[in-house]
Amino acid sequence: MTNPALDHGERLRRAARIRSLRLGDTTVTFVPDGAIQGRPGAWLPDSTDATWAAHPEYLDASGHLVASVGGLLVEHGDRALLIDAGFGPHTLPAEPGTPNGSMYGGALLDNLAALGRRPEQIEAVAFSHLHPDHVGWAVHTAPGEDRPAFTHADYLVTEAEWAEHAAPGSEHTSAADIAALAPQVRTVADGQEIFPGVRVRLAPGHTAGHAEFVITGGGTRLIAFGDSLHAPIQVDHPGWSCVYDADPARSAGHRRRLVDELAEPGTIGFGIHFADVVFGRVEHDGNGPAWKPVETTEAAGAAETAGTAESAEAAESAEAAESAEAAGSTETA
């Protein structure tokens, strides 16, 4: 088990490792794929230079926020569900004048293997929304294959999200990605149980059909809140919307309610982009940040997804062809 208090500062500025929690008969595990660097003032436009001068603990050595990318594996008995599918096996270098620094993926399948799971054992992939850093391995060819990794799985998307992104001429998701997803898509509704103990919850704001997933077990509720929150500092400033939120006012209103809910007894949050503090509770105790990482089991033998300045520099030097492949959409967070 990891003690979240011992290395909290370091974990805020590195990409997440494999981390697991037990909820009764259900196990939830973050499966890393890679990371995105975010320029802090651009990602959170309501923040200021003074904000980051006062809170350097959130920034890596190059001055960026570190947003993990991956999926949440939910296991119940022999059954397995994946929530979101990472960015996929490619890299984008930093582009001056944009909110993002470098971003990279590629480790998700290796990390699934380290957990003893093969892609064909995943019965469904549920998407919080259809941005490229969430659909990656569902649309990109798996190594040594001529098709994406999860061809045996249903792809679960809210009705509103699919309607917006699959519409002709949509600027949100590339036509190629929609074509790859479409044969396996099954739309789901607010409140629907999609897996034992897992229910869909509509949370529009980041996108029109954005979903959260409420997972219950062992007397505990876990809210996998997708991109309702992008960085732990937003827990203390829920009015701050991300530059990628389609409806900033709506997302801020939901975020305020969500933060209050995460402070309720018996509730844990899962933030897919929350650096290496993806599992946590909200405690407004006046003792440091409100987001408090919870104790998790950290897996050994996982693929490297280091969120350091060195890995960012390596990402920036990726081959131009690989960058071009992923450049069809820059709306990623």
mmCIF file of C-alpha atoms in Angstrom:
data_model
loop_
_atom_site.group_PDB
_atom_site.id
_atom_site.type_symbol
_atom_site.label_atom_id
_atom_site.label_comp_id
_atom_site.label_asym_id
_atom_site.label_seq_id
_atom_site.Cartn_x
_atom_site.Cartn_y
_atom_site.Cartn_z
ATOM 1 C CA MET A 1 0.000 0.000 0.000
ATOM 2 C CA THR A 2 1.127 3.573 -0.616
ATOM 3 C CA ASN A 3 0.931 6.260 2.040
ATOM 4 C CA PRO A 4 -0.525 9.277 0.223
ATOM 5 C CA ALA A 5 0.929 11.789 2.678
ATOM 6 C CA LEU A 6 4.572 10.815 2.218
ATOM 7 C CA ASP A 7 5.088 11.802 -1.405
ATOM 8 C CA HIS A 8 2.073 13.990 -2.113
ATOM 9 C CA GLY A 9 4.064 16.893 -3.556
ATOM 10 C CA GLU A 10 5.967 14.667 -5.959
ATOM 11 C CA ARG A 11 2.807 12.881 -7.070
ATOM 12 C CA LEU A 12 1.080 16.163 -7.984
ATOM 13 C CA ARG A 13 3.604 16.780 -10.751
ATOM 14 C CA ARG A 14 4.123 13.344 -12.273
ATOM 15 C CA ALA A 15 1.989 11.046 -14.400
ATOM 16 C CA ALA A 16 0.026 8.382 -12.550
ATOM 17 C CA ARG A 17 1.177 4.857 -11.925
ATOM 18 C CA ILE A 18 -1.102 1.822 -11.741
ATOM 19 C CA ARG A 19 -3.194 2.293 -8.599
ATOM 20 C CA SER A 20 -5.993 0.062 -7.275
ATOM 21 C CA LEU A 21 -8.779 0.228 -4.711
ATOM 22 C CA ARG A 22 -11.198 -2.402 -3.432
ATOM 23 C CA LEU A 23 -14.882 -1.543 -3.140
ATOM 24 C CA GLY A 24 -16.330 -4.660 -1.586
ATOM 25 C CA ASP A 25 -16.374 -7.309 -4.332
ATOM 26 C CA THR A 26 -15.308 -4.793 -6.978
ATOM 27 C CA THR A 27 -11.756 -3.695 -7.787
ATOM 28 C CA VAL A 28 -11.094 -0.395 -9.555
ATOM 29 C CA THR A 29 -7.680 0.274 -11.074
ATOM 30 C CA PHE A 30 -6.241 3.214 -12.953
ATOM 31 C CA VAL A 31 -4.500 1.895 -16.068
ATOM 32 C CA PRO A 32 -2.019 4.538 -17.302
ATOM 33 C CA ASP A 33 -1.490 5.238 -20.986
ATOM 34 C CA GLY A 34 0.565 8.463 -20.915
ATOM 35 C CA ALA A 35 0.199 12.129 -20.049
ATOM 36 C CA ILE A 36 -0.541 15.625 -21.298
ATOM 37 C CA GLN A 37 1.320 18.746 -20.268
ATOM 38 C CA GLY A 38 -0.971 21.724 -19.758
ATOM 39 C CA ARG A 39 0.163 25.344 -19.735
ATOM 40 C CA PRO A 40 -1.430 26.321 -16.420
ATOM 41 C CA GLY A 41 -2.702 29.793 -17.277
ATOM 42 C CA ALA A 42 -4.043 28.578 -20.610
ATOM 43 C CA TRP A 43 -5.693 25.438 -19.245
ATOM 44 C CA LEU A 44 -7.367 27.338 -16.396
ATOM 45 C CA PRO A 45 -7.906 30.867 -17.757
ATOM 46 C CA ASP A 46 -9.328 32.190 -14.471
ATOM 47 C CA SER A 47 -6.058 31.455 -12.704
ATOM 48 C CA THR A 48 -3.252 34.016 -12.586
ATOM 49 C CA ASP A 49 0.524 34.054 -12.522
ATOM 50 C CA ALA A 50 0.211 34.721 -8.800
ATOM 51 C CA THR A 51 -1.780 31.494 -8.402
ATOM 52 C CA TRP A 52 1.044 29.391 -9.775
ATOM 53 C CA ALA A 53 3.752 31.343 -7.982
ATOM 54 C CA ALA A 54 1.950 30.462 -4.760
ATOM 55 C CA HIS A 55 1.384 26.818 -5.755
ATOM 56 C CA PRO A 56 4.455 25.519 -7.597
ATOM 57 C CA GLU A 57 3.736 22.061 -6.205
ATOM 58 C CA TYR A 58 1.252 21.503 -9.055
ATOM 59 C CA LEU A 59 3.803 22.157 -11.812
ATOM 60 C CA ASP A 60 6.522 19.938 -13.251
ATOM 61 C CA ALA A 61 10.106 21.051 -13.767
ATOM 62 C CA SER A 62 9.165 22.761 -17.035
ATOM 63 C CA GLY A 63 6.304 24.716 -15.442
ATOM 64 C CA HIS A 64 3.404 22.608 -16.781
ATOM 65 C CA LEU A 65 0.450 20.919 -15.173
ATOM 66 C CA VAL A 66 0.700 17.152 -15.616
ATOM 67 C CA ALA A 67 -2.538 15.463 -16.666
ATOM 68 C CA SER A 68 -2.502 11.681 -16.665
ATOM 69 C CA VAL A 69 -4.187 9.814 -19.504
ATOM 70 C CA GLY A 70 -5.506 6.262 -19.359
ATOM 71 C CA GLY A 71 -8.536 4.230 -18.366
ATOM 72 C CA LEU A 72 -10.291 2.965 -15.251
ATOM 73 C CA LEU A 73 -10.514 -0.827 -15.106
ATOM 74 C CA VAL A 74 -13.524 -2.086 -13.129
ATOM 75 C CA GLU A 75 -13.426 -5.777 -12.211
ATOM 76 C CA HIS A 76 -16.214 -7.783 -10.620
ATOM 77 C CA GLY A 77 -15.559 -11.508 -10.438
ATOM 78 C CA ASP A 78 -14.368 -12.598 -13.881
ATOM 79 C CA ARG A 79 -15.986 -9.624 -15.597
ATOM 80 C CA ALA A 80 -14.170 -6.455 -16.659
ATOM 81 C CA LEU A 81 -15.270 -2.993 -17.799
ATOM 82 C CA LEU A 82 -12.947 -0.210 -18.960
ATOM 83 C CA ILE A 83 -13.929 3.438 -18.557
ATOM 84 C CA ASP A 84 -12.126 5.492 -21.228
ATOM 85 C CA ALA A 85 -9.332 4.160 -23.438
ATOM 86 C CA GLY A 86 -6.419 6.576 -23.246
ATOM 87 C CA PHE A 87 -4.755 8.489 -26.079
ATOM 88 C CA GLY A 88 -3.321 5.570 -28.020
ATOM 89 C CA PRO A 89 0.113 4.775 -29.433
ATOM 90 C CA HIS A 90 1.328 8.140 -30.599
ATOM 91 C CA THR A 91 2.834 11.421 -29.492
ATOM 92 C CA LEU A 92 2.159 15.098 -30.132
ATOM 93 C CA PRO A 93 4.895 17.680 -29.542
ATOM 94 C CA ALA A 94 4.219 20.992 -27.836
ATOM 95 C CA GLU A 95 2.794 23.672 -30.112
ATOM 96 C CA PRO A 96 3.580 27.285 -29.160
ATOM 97 C CA GLY A 97 0.491 29.378 -28.632
ATOM 98 C CA THR A 98 -1.769 26.429 -27.727
ATOM 99 C CA PRO A 99 -2.938 25.328 -24.244
ATOM 100 C CA ASN A 100 -1.063 22.029 -24.405
ATOM 101 C CA GLY A 101 2.574 21.163 -24.058
ATOM 102 C CA SER A 102 3.565 17.722 -25.266
ATOM 103 C CA MET A 103 1.306 14.711 -24.948
ATOM 104 C CA TYR A 104 1.922 11.029 -25.391
ATOM 105 C CA GLY A 105 0.235 7.666 -25.000
ATOM 106 C CA GLY A 106 1.015 4.050 -25.706
ATOM 107 C CA ALA A 107 1.297 2.207 -22.376
ATOM 108 C CA LEU A 108 -2.309 1.166 -21.728
ATOM 109 C CA LEU A 109 -2.211 -2.314 -23.271
ATOM 110 C CA ASP A 110 1.085 -3.148 -21.563
ATOM 111 C CA ASN A 111 -0.345 -1.990 -18.265
ATOM 112 C CA LEU A 112 -3.487 -4.072 -18.793
ATOM 113 C CA ALA A 113 -1.198 -7.054 -19.388
ATOM 114 C CA ALA A 114 0.660 -6.279 -16.163
ATOM 115 C CA LEU A 115 -2.728 -6.544 -14.438
ATOM 116 C CA GLY A 116 -3.380 -9.920 -16.061
ATOM 117 C CA ARG A 117 -5.999 -8.660 -18.527
ATOM 118 C CA ARG A 118 -6.094 -9.048 -22.302
ATOM 119 C CA PRO A 119 -8.138 -6.632 -24.434
ATOM 120 C CA GLU A 120 -10.541 -9.397 -25.488
ATOM 121 C CA GLN A 121 -11.465 -9.875 -21.813
ATOM 122 C CA ILE A 122 -12.937 -6.354 -21.634
ATOM 123 C CA GLU A 123 -16.678 -6.746 -22.191
ATOM 124 C CA ALA A 124 -17.359 -3.035 -22.672
ATOM 125 C CA VAL A 125 -15.554 0.289 -22.904
ATOM 126 C CA ALA A 126 -17.602 3.142 -21.455
ATOM 127 C CA PHE A 127 -16.625 6.641 -22.538
ATOM 128 C CA SER A 128 -16.976 9.743 -20.409
ATOM 129 C CA HIS A 129 -16.876 11.625 -23.727
ATOM 130 C CA LEU A 130 -15.362 11.294 -27.178
ATOM 131 C CA HIS A 131 -12.262 13.497 -27.117
ATOM 132 C CA PRO A 132 -9.104 11.855 -28.543
ATOM 133 C CA ASP A 133 -7.406 11.371 -25.165
ATOM 134 C CA HIS A 134 -10.332 9.198 -24.069
ATOM 135 C CA VAL A 135 -11.021 7.074 -27.170
ATOM 136 C CA GLY A 136 -7.409 6.341 -28.185
ATOM 137 C CA TRP A 137 -7.060 2.551 -28.095
ATOM 138 C CA ALA A 138 -10.677 2.104 -29.234
ATOM 139 C CA VAL A 139 -9.868 3.674 -32.605
ATOM 140 C CA HIS A 140 -6.131 3.071 -33.148
ATOM 141 C CA THR A 141 -4.676 -0.181 -34.420
ATOM 142 C CA ALA A 142 -3.223 -2.435 -31.767
ATOM 143 C CA PRO A 143 0.436 -3.535 -32.150
ATOM 144 C CA GLY A 144 0.748 -6.476 -34.521
ATOM 145 C CA GLU A 145 -2.934 -6.239 -35.489
ATOM 146 C CA ASP A 146 -4.920 -4.670 -38.290
ATOM 147 C CA ARG A 147 -7.726 -3.451 -36.034
ATOM 148 C CA PRO A 148 -8.182 -1.617 -32.720
ATOM 149 C CA ALA A 149 -7.606 -3.412 -29.445
ATOM 150 C CA PHE A 150 -11.151 -3.737 -28.091
ATOM 151 C CA THR A 151 -13.034 -5.241 -31.028
ATOM 152 C CA HIS A 152 -14.804 -7.719 -28.718
ATOM 153 C CA ALA A 153 -16.263 -4.938 -26.552
ATOM 154 C CA ASP A 154 -19.375 -2.814 -26.718
ATOM 155 C CA TYR A 155 -18.609 0.905 -26.796
ATOM 156 C CA LEU A 156 -20.930 2.685 -24.378
ATOM 157 C CA VAL A 157 -21.641 6.350 -25.129
ATOM 158 C CA THR A 158 -24.419 8.604 -23.871
ATOM 159 C CA GLU A 159 -27.115 9.367 -26.397
ATOM 160 C CA ALA A 160 -26.369 13.103 -26.310
ATOM 161 C CA GLU A 161 -22.628 12.595 -26.790
ATOM 162 C CA TRP A 162 -23.048 10.290 -29.755
ATOM 163 C CA ALA A 163 -25.630 12.537 -31.385
ATOM 164 C CA GLU A 164 -23.289 15.537 -31.163
ATOM 165 C CA HIS A 165 -20.095 13.835 -32.271
ATOM 166 C CA ALA A 166 -21.522 11.538 -34.927
ATOM 167 C CA ALA A 167 -23.465 14.307 -36.652
ATOM 168 C CA PRO A 168 -22.277 15.031 -40.208
ATOM 169 C CA GLY A 169 -19.752 17.839 -40.195
ATOM 170 C CA SER A 170 -19.034 17.597 -36.470
ATOM 171 C CA GLU A 171 -15.811 19.369 -35.522
ATOM 172 C CA HIS A 172 -15.440 17.526 -32.214
ATOM 173 C CA THR A 173 -14.317 14.066 -33.337
ATOM 174 C CA SER A 174 -12.735 13.095 -36.642
ATOM 175 C CA ALA A 175 -14.809 11.237 -39.201
ATOM 176 C CA ALA A 176 -12.245 8.419 -39.137
ATOM 177 C CA ASP A 177 -12.650 7.973 -35.373
ATOM 178 C CA ILE A 178 -16.448 7.996 -35.617
ATOM 179 C CA ALA A 179 -16.288 5.354 -38.366
ATOM 180 C CA ALA A 180 -14.026 3.192 -36.185
ATOM 181 C CA LEU A 181 -16.320 3.509 -33.172
ATOM 182 C CA ALA A 182 -19.715 3.229 -34.862
ATOM 183 C CA PRO A 183 -20.001 -0.556 -35.396
ATOM 184 C CA GLN A 184 -19.602 -1.207 -31.671
ATOM 185 C CA VAL A 185 -21.420 1.789 -30.189
ATOM 186 C CA ARG A 186 -24.359 1.184 -27.875
ATOM 187 C CA THR A 187 -25.918 4.356 -26.512
ATOM 188 C CA VAL A 188 -26.743 4.535 -22.817
ATOM 189 C CA ALA A 189 -29.029 6.719 -20.744
ATOM 190 C CA ASP A 190 -28.749 8.664 -17.509
ATOM 191 C CA GLY A 191 -29.053 6.339 -14.509
ATOM 192 C CA GLN A 192 -28.555 3.150 -16.517
ATOM 193 C CA GLU A 193 -26.623 0.318 -14.860
ATOM 194 C CA ILE A 194 -23.977 -0.799 -17.354
ATOM 195 C CA PHE A 195 -22.035 -3.235 -15.163
ATOM 196 C CA PRO A 196 -22.593 -4.620 -11.667
ATOM 197 C CA GLY A 197 -22.585 -1.608 -9.339
ATOM 198 C CA VAL A 198 -21.795 0.915 -12.119
ATOM 199 C CA ARG A 199 -24.305 3.529 -13.243
ATOM 200 C CA VAL A 200 -24.101 6.285 -15.832
ATOM 201 C CA ARG A 201 -24.671 9.854 -14.694
ATOM 202 C CA LEU A 202 -25.054 12.652 -17.220
ATOM 203 C CA ALA A 203 -22.862 15.642 -16.387
ATOM 204 C CA PRO A 204 -22.951 18.026 -19.383
ATOM 205 C CA GLY A 205 -20.662 21.024 -19.502
ATOM 206 C CA HIS A 206 -17.315 19.767 -20.706
ATOM 207 C CA THR A 207 -19.241 18.340 -23.648
ATOM 208 C CA ALA A 208 -22.978 18.187 -24.283
ATOM 209 C CA GLY A 209 -23.169 14.484 -23.460
ATOM 210 C CA HIS A 210 -20.361 14.164 -20.925
ATOM 211 C CA ALA A 211 -20.880 11.309 -18.457
ATOM 212 C CA GLU A 212 -19.688 10.433 -14.999
ATOM 213 C CA PHE A 213 -19.837 6.903 -13.614
ATOM 214 C CA VAL A 214 -20.952 6.101 -10.076
ATOM 215 C CA ILE A 215 -19.485 2.846 -8.772
ATOM 216 C CA THR A 216 -20.738 1.377 -5.499
ATOM 217 C CA GLY A 217 -19.454 -1.501 -3.417
ATOM 218 C CA GLY A 218 -18.594 -2.373 0.162
ATOM 219 C CA GLY A 219 -20.546 0.585 1.506
ATOM 220 C CA THR A 220 -18.464 3.073 -0.507
ATOM 221 C CA ARG A 221 -19.390 5.185 -3.499
ATOM 222 C CA LEU A 222 -16.754 6.125 -6.084
ATOM 223 C CA ILE A 223 -17.529 8.874 -8.588
ATOM 224 C CA ALA A 224 -15.426 8.627 -11.744
ATOM 225 C CA PHE A 225 -15.986 12.214 -12.821
ATOM 226 C CA GLY A 226 -14.179 12.249 -16.155
ATOM 227 C CA ASP A 227 -13.398 15.779 -17.315
ATOM 228 C CA SER A 228 -15.750 17.533 -14.934
ATOM 229 C CA LEU A 229 -12.464 18.376 -13.199
ATOM 230 C CA HIS A 230 -9.104 18.514 -14.955
ATOM 231 C CA ALA A 231 -6.668 19.319 -12.123
ATOM 232 C CA PRO A 232 -6.667 18.898 -8.329
ATOM 233 C CA ILE A 233 -6.406 22.665 -7.775
ATOM 234 C CA GLN A 234 -9.922 23.044 -9.213
ATOM 235 C CA VAL A 235 -11.300 21.298 -6.125
ATOM 236 C CA ASP A 236 -10.327 24.447 -4.209
ATOM 237 C CA HIS A 237 -11.534 26.676 -7.067
ATOM 238 C CA PRO A 238 -14.559 24.921 -8.584
ATOM 239 C CA GLY A 239 -15.566 28.072 -10.439
ATOM 240 C CA TRP A 240 -12.487 27.744 -12.650
ATOM 241 C CA SER A 241 -13.410 26.075 -15.925
ATOM 242 C CA CYS A 242 -10.923 24.429 -18.262
ATOM 243 C CA VAL A 243 -10.278 26.037 -21.626
ATOM 244 C CA TYR A 244 -11.642 22.856 -23.225
ATOM 245 C CA ASP A 245 -15.045 23.041 -21.493
ATOM 246 C CA ALA A 246 -17.675 23.561 -24.192
ATOM 247 C CA ASP A 247 -20.010 25.354 -21.747
ATOM 248 C CA PRO A 248 -17.859 26.957 -19.029
ATOM 249 C CA ALA A 249 -20.773 28.279 -16.977
ATOM 250 C CA ARG A 250 -22.581 24.955 -16.977
ATOM 251 C CA SER A 251 -19.439 23.022 -16.151
ATOM 252 C CA ALA A 252 -18.655 25.389 -13.252
ATOM 253 C CA GLY A 253 -22.146 24.979 -11.808
ATOM 254 C CA HIS A 254 -21.870 21.217 -11.965
ATOM 255 C CA ARG A 255 -18.343 21.276 -10.548
ATOM 256 C CA ARG A 256 -19.481 23.183 -7.442
ATOM 257 C CA ARG A 257 -22.155 20.568 -6.781
ATOM 258 C CA LEU A 258 -19.716 17.745 -7.491
ATOM 259 C CA VAL A 259 -17.106 19.052 -5.054
ATOM 260 C CA ASP A 260 -19.773 19.247 -2.336
ATOM 261 C CA GLU A 261 -20.842 15.687 -3.145
ATOM 262 C CA LEU A 262 -17.259 14.424 -3.009
ATOM 263 C CA ALA A 263 -17.029 15.752 0.545
ATOM 264 C CA GLU A 264 -19.891 13.513 1.694
ATOM 265 C CA PRO A 265 -19.067 10.537 3.953
ATOM 266 C CA GLY A 266 -18.330 7.260 2.199
ATOM 267 C CA THR A 267 -17.482 8.964 -1.097
ATOM 268 C CA ILE A 268 -14.266 8.721 -3.122
ATOM 269 C CA GLY A 269 -13.502 10.531 -6.360
ATOM 270 C CA PHE A 270 -11.569 9.357 -9.390
ATOM 271 C CA GLY A 271 -9.968 12.068 -11.530
ATOM 272 C CA ILE A 272 -8.525 10.581 -14.704
ATOM 273 C CA HIS A 273 -6.330 13.651 -15.340
ATOM 274 C CA PHE A 274 -5.280 14.179 -11.697
ATOM 275 C CA ALA A 275 -1.531 13.572 -12.098
ATOM 276 C CA ASP A 276 -0.593 10.702 -9.729
ATOM 277 C CA VAL A 277 -3.344 11.466 -7.207
ATOM 278 C CA VAL A 278 -6.216 10.020 -9.235
ATOM 279 C CA PHE A 279 -8.104 8.575 -6.250
ATOM 280 C CA GLY A 280 -9.020 10.941 -3.441
ATOM 281 C CA ARG A 281 -11.515 12.496 -1.073
ATOM 282 C CA VAL A 282 -12.539 16.097 -0.572
ATOM 283 C CA GLU A 283 -11.910 17.421 2.925
ATOM 284 C CA HIS A 284 -12.446 21.100 3.643
ATOM 285 C CA ASP A 285 -10.430 21.039 6.851
ATOM 286 C CA GLY A 286 -8.247 24.103 6.293
ATOM 287 C CA ASN A 287 -5.172 21.879 6.263
ATOM 288 C CA GLY A 288 -3.762 22.262 2.768
ATOM 289 C CA PRO A 289 -5.562 21.467 -0.486
ATOM 290 C CA ALA A 290 -9.061 19.991 -0.260
ATOM 291 C CA TRP A 291 -8.211 17.037 -2.536
ATOM 292 C CA LYS A 292 -6.723 14.353 -0.282
ATOM 293 C CA PRO A 293 -5.306 11.248 -2.014
ATOM 294 C CA VAL A 294 -6.495 7.976 -0.530
ATOM 295 C CA GLU A 295 -4.370 4.942 0.174
ATOM 296 C CA THR A 296 -4.050 2.678 -2.840
ATOM 297 C CA THR A 297 -2.262 -0.467 -3.941
ATOM 298 C CA GLU A 298 0.492 0.334 -6.442
ATOM 299 C CA ALA A 299 1.222 -2.395 -8.992
ATOM 300 C CA ALA A 300 4.737 -3.627 -9.689
ATOM 301 C CA GLY A 301 6.095 -4.308 -13.160
ATOM 302 C CA ALA A 302 4.009 -1.659 -14.903
ATOM 303 C CA ALA A 303 5.013 0.026 -18.134
ATOM 304 C CA GLU A 304 6.730 3.367 -17.672
ATOM 305 C CA THR A 305 4.542 6.469 -18.043
ATOM 306 C CA ALA A 306 6.828 8.956 -16.318
ATOM 307 C CA GLY A 307 5.481 12.489 -16.164
ATOM 308 C CA THR A 308 8.823 14.231 -15.903
ATOM 309 C CA ALA A 309 10.394 17.003 -17.910
ATOM 310 C CA GLU A 310 12.696 14.413 -19.474
ATOM 311 C CA SER A 311 9.768 12.351 -20.766
ATOM 312 C CA ALA A 312 8.121 15.509 -22.079
ATOM 313 C CA GLU A 313 11.248 16.393 -24.003
ATOM 314 C CA ALA A 314 11.307 12.880 -25.458
ATOM 315 C CA ALA A 315 7.696 13.298 -26.502
ATOM 316 C CA GLU A 316 8.476 16.551 -28.264
ATOM 317 C CA SER A 317 11.144 14.836 -30.354
ATOM 318 C CA ALA A 318 8.763 12.148 -31.699
ATOM 319 C CA GLU A 319 8.749 11.469 -35.394
ATOM 320 C CA ALA A 320 6.838 13.977 -37.497
ATOM 321 C CA ALA A 321 4.779 11.265 -39.136
ATOM 322 C CA GLU A 322 3.488 10.087 -35.798
ATOM 323 C CA SER A 323 2.542 13.615 -34.871
ATOM 324 C CA ALA A 324 0.723 14.128 -38.136
ATOM 325 C CA GLU A 325 -1.333 10.986 -37.599
ATOM 326 C CA ALA A 326 -2.703 12.363 -34.333
ATOM 327 C CA ALA A 327 -3.122 15.945 -35.454
ATOM 328 C CA GLY A 328 -6.633 15.523 -36.801
ATOM 329 C CA SER A 329 -8.040 16.992 -33.576
ATOM 330 C CA THR A 330 -6.281 19.148 -30.990
ATOM 331 C CA GLU A 331 -9.243 19.228 -28.594
ATOM 332 C CA THR A 332 -7.929 16.602 -26.247
ATOM 333 C CA ALA A 333 -8.643 17.297 -22.630
#
